[in-house]
Backbone as XML, in Angstrom:
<?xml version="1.0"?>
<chain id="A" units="angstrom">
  <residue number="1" name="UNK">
    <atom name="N" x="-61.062" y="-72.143" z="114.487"/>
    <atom name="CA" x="-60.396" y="-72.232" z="113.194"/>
    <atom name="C" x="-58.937" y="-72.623" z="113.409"/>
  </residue>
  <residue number="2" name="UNK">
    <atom name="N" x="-58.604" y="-73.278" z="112.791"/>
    <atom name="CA" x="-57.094" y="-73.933" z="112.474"/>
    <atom name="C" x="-55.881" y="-72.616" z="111.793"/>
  </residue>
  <residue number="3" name="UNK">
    <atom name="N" x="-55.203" y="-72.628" z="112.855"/>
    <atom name="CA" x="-53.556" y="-71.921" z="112.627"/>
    <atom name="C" x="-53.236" y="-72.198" z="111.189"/>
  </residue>
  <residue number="4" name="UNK">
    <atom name="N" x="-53.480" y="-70.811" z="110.288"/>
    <atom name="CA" x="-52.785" y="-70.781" z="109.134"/>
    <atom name="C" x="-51.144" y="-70.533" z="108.892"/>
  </residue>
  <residue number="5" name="UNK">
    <atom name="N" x="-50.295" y="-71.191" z="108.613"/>
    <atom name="CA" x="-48.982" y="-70.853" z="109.253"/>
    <atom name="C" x="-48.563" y="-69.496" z="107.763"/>
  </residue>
  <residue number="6" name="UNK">
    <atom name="N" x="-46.995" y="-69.478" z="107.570"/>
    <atom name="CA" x="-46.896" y="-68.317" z="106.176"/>
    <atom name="C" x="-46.638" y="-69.418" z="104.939"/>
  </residue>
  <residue number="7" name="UNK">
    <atom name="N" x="-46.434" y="-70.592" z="105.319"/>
    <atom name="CA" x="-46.069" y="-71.444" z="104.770"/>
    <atom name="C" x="-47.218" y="-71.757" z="103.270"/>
  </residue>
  <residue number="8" name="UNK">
    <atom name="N" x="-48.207" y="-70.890" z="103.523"/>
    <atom name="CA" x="-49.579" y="-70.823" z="102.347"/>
    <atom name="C" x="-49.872" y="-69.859" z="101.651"/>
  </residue>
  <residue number="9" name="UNK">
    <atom name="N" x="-48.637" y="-69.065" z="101.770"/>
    <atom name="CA" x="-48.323" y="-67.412" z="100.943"/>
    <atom name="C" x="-48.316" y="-67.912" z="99.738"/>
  </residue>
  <residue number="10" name="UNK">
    <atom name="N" x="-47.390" y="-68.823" z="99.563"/>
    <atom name="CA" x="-47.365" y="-68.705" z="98.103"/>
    <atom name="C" x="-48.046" y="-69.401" z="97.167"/>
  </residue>
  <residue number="11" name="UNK">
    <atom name="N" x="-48.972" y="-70.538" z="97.648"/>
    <atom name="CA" x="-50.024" y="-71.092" z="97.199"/>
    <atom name="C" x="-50.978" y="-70.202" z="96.794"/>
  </residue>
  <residue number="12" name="UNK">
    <atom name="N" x="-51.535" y="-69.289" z="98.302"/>
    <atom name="CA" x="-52.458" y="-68.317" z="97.874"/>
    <atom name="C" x="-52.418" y="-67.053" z="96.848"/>
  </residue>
  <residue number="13" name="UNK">
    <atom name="N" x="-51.305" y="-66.767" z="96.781"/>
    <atom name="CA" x="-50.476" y="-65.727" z="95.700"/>
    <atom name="C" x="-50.177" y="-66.120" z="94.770"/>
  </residue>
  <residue number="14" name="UNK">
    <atom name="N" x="-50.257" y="-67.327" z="94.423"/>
    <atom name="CA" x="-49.658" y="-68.486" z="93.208"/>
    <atom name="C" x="-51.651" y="-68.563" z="92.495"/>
  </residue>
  <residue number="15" name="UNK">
    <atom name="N" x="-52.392" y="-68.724" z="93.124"/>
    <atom name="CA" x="-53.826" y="-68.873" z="92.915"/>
    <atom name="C" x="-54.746" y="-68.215" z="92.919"/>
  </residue>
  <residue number="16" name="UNK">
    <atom name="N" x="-54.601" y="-66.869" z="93.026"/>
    <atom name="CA" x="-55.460" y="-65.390" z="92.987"/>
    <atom name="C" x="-55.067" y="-64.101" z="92.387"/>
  </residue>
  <residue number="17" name="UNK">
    <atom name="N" x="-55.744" y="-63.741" z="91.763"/>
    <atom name="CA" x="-54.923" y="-62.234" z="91.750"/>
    <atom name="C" x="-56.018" y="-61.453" z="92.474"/>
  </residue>
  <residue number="18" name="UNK">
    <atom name="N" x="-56.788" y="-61.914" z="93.884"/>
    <atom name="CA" x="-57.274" y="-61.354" z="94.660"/>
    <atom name="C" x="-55.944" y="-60.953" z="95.435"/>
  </residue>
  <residue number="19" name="UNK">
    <atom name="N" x="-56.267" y="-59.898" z="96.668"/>
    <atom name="CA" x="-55.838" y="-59.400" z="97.450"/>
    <atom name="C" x="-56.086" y="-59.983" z="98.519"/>
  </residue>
  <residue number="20" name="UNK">
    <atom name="N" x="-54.982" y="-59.981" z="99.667"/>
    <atom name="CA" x="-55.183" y="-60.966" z="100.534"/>
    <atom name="C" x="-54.030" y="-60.251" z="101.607"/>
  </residue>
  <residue number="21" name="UNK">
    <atom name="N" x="-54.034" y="-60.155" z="103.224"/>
    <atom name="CA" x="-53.500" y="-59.797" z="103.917"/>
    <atom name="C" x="-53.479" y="-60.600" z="105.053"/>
  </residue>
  <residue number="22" name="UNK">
    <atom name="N" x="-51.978" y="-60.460" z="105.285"/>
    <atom name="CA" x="-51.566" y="-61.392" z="106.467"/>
    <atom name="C" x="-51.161" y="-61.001" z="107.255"/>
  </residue>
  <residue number="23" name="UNK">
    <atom name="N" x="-51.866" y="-61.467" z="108.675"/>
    <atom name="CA" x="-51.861" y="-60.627" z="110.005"/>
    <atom name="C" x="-51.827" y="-61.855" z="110.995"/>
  </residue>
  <residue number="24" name="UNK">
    <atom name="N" x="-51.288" y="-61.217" z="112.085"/>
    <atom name="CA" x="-51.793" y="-61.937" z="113.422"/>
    <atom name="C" x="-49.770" y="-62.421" z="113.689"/>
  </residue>
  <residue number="25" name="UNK">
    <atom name="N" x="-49.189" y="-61.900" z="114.776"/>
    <atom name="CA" x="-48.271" y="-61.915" z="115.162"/>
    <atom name="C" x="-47.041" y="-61.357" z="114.539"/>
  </residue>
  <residue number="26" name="UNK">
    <atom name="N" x="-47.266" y="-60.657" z="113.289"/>
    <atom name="CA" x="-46.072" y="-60.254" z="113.152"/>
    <atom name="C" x="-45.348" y="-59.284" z="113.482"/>
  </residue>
  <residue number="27" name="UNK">
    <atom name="N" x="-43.683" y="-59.586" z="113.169"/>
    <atom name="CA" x="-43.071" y="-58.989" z="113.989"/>
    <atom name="C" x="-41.876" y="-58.203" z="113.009"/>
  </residue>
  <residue number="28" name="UNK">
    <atom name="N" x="-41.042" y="-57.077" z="113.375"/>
    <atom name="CA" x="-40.283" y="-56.362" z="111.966"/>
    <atom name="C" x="-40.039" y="-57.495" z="111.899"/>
  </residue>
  <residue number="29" name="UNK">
    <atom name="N" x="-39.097" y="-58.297" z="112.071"/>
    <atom name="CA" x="-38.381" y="-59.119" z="111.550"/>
    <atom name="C" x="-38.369" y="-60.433" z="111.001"/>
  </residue>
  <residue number="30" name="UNK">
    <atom name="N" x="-39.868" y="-60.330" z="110.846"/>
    <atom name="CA" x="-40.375" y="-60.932" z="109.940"/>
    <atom name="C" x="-40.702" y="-61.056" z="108.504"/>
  </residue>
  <residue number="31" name="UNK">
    <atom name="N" x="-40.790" y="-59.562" z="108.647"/>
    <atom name="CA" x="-41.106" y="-58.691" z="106.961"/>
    <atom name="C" x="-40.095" y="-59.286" z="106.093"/>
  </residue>
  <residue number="32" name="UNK">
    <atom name="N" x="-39.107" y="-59.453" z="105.776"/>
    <atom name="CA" x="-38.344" y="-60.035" z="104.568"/>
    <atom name="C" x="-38.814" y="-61.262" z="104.509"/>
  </residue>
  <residue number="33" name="UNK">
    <atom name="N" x="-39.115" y="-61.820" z="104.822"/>
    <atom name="CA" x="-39.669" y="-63.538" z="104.789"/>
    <atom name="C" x="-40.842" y="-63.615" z="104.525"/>
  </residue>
  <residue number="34" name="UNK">
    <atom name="N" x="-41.444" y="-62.487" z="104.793"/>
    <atom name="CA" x="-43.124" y="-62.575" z="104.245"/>
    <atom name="C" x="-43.160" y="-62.569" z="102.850"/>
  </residue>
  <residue number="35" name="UNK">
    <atom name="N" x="-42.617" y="-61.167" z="102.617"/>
    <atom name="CA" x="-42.069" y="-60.208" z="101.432"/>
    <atom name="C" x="-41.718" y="-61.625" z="100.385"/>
  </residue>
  <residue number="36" name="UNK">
    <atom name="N" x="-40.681" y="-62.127" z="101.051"/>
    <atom name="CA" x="-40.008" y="-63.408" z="100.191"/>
    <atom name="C" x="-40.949" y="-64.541" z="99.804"/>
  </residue>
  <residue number="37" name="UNK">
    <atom name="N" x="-41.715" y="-64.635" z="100.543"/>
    <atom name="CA" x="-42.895" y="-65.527" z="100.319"/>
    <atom name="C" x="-44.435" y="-65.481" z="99.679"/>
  </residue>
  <residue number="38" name="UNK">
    <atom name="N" x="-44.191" y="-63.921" z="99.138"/>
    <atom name="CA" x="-45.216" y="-63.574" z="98.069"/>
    <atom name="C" x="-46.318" y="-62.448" z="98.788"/>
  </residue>
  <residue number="39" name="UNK">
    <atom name="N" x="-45.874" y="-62.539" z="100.426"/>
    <atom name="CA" x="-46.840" y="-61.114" z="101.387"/>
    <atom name="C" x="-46.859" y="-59.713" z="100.529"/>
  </residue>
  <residue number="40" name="UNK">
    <atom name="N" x="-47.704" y="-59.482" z="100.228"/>
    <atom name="CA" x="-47.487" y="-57.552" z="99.634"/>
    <atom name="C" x="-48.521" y="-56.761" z="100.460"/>
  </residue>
  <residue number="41" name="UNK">
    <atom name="N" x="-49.501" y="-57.388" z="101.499"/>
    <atom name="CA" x="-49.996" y="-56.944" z="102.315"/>
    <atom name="C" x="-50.278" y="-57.387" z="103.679"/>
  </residue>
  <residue number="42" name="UNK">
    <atom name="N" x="-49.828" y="-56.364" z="104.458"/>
    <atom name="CA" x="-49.104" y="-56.660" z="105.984"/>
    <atom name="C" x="-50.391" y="-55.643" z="107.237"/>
  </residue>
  <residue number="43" name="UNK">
    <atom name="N" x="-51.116" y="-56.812" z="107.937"/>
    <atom name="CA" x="-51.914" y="-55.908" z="108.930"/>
    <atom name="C" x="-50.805" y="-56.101" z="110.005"/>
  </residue>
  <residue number="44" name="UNK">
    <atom name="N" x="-50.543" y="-54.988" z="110.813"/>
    <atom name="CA" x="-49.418" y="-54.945" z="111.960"/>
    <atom name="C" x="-50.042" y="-54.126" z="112.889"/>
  </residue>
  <residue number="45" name="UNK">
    <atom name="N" x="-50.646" y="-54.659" z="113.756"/>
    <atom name="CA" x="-51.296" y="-53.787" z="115.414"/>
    <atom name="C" x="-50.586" y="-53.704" z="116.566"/>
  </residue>
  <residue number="46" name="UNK">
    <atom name="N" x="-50.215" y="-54.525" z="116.879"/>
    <atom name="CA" x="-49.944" y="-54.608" z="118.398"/>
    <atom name="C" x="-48.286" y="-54.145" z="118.784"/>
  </residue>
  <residue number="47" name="UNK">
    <atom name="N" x="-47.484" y="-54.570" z="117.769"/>
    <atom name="CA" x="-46.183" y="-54.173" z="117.411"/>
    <atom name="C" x="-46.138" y="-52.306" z="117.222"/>
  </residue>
  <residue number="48" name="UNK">
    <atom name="N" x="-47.372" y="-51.746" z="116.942"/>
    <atom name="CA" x="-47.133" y="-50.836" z="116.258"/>
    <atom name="C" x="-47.654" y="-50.035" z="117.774"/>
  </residue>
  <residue number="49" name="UNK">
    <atom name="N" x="-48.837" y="-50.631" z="118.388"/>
    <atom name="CA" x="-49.528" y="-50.020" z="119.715"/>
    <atom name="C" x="-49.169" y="-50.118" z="120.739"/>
  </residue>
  <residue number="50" name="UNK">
    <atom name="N" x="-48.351" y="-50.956" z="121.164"/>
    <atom name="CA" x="-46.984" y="-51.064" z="122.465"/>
    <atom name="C" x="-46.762" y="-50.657" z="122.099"/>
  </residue>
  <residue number="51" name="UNK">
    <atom name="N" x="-45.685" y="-49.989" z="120.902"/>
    <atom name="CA" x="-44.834" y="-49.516" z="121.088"/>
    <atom name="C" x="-44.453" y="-47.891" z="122.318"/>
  </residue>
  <residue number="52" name="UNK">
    <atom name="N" x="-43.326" y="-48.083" z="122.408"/>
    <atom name="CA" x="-43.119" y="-46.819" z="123.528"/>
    <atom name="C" x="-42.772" y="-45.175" z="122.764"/>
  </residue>
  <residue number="53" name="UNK">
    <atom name="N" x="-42.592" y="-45.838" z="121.443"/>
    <atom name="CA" x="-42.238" y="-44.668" z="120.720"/>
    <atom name="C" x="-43.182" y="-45.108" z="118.865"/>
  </residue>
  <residue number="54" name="UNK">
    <atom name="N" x="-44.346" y="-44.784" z="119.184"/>
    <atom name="CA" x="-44.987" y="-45.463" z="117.924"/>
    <atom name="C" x="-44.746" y="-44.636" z="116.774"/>
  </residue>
  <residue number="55" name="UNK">
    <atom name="N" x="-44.170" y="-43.087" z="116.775"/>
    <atom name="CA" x="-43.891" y="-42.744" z="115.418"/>
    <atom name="C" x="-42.358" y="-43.292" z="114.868"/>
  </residue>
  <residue number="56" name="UNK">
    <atom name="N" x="-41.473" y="-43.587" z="116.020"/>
    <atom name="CA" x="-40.100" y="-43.928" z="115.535"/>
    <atom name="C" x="-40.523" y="-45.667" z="115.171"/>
  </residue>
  <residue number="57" name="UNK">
    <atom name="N" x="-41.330" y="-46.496" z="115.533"/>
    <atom name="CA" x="-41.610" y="-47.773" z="115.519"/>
    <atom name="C" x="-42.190" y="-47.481" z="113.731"/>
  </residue>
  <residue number="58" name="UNK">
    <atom name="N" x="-42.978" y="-46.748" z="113.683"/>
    <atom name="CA" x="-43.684" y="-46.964" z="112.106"/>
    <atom name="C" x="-42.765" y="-46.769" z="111.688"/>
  </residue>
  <residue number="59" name="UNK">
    <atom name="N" x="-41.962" y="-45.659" z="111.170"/>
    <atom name="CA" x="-40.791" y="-45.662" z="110.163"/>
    <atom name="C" x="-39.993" y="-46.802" z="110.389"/>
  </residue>
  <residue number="60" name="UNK">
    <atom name="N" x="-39.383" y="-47.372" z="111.238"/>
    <atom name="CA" x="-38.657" y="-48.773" z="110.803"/>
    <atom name="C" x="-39.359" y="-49.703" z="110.016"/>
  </residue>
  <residue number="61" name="UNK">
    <atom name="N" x="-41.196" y="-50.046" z="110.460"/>
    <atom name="CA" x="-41.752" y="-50.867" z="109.995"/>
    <atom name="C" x="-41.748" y="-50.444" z="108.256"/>
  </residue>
  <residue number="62" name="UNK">
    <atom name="N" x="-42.149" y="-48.905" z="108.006"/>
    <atom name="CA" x="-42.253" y="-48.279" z="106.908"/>
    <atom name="C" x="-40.496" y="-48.541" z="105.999"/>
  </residue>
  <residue number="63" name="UNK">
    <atom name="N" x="-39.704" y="-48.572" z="106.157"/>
    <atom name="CA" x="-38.430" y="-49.039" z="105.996"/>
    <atom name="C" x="-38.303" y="-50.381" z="105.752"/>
  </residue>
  <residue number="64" name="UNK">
    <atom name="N" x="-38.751" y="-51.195" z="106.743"/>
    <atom name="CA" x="-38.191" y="-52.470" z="106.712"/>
    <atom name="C" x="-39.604" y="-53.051" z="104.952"/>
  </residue>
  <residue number="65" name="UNK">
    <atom name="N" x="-40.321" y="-52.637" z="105.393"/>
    <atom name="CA" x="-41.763" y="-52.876" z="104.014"/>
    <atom name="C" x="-40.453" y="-52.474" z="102.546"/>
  </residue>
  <residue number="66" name="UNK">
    <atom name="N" x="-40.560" y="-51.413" z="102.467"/>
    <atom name="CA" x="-39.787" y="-50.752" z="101.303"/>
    <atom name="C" x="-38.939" y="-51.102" z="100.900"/>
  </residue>
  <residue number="67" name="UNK">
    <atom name="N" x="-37.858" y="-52.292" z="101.646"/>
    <atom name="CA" x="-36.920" y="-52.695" z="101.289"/>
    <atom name="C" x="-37.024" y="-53.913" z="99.957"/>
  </residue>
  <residue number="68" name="UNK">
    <atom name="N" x="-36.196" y="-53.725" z="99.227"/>
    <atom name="CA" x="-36.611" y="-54.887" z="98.482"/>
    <atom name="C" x="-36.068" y="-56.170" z="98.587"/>
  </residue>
</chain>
């Protein structure tokens, strides 16, 4: 299957009022740009499962989501 880039957030959010989640590499600092691009649902694994400290890692992620 062909690399969906974020660049189709807002097409797909512009054309559903299905639910739809976007995953596969992201990173915190990505979240405002998703957010900005119509993302309201975020799968986040690997960022969250390295981590060395995964309860202090969720609350930033949980933070950085909440922000508006």
């Amino acid at each position: 299957a062909a690399f969906i880039g974020p660049e189709v957030i807002p097409a797909y959010s512009s054309r559903s009022d299905l639910p739809f989640t976007v995953m596969g590499g992201i990173k915190l600092d990505h979240v405002l740009s998703l957010k900005g691009l119509g993302a309201k649902r975020l799968a986040v694994v690997t960022a969250l499962t390295t981590a060395e400290d995964i309860a202090g890692e969720t609350r930033r992620w949980i933070k950085a989501i909440s922000q508006d």
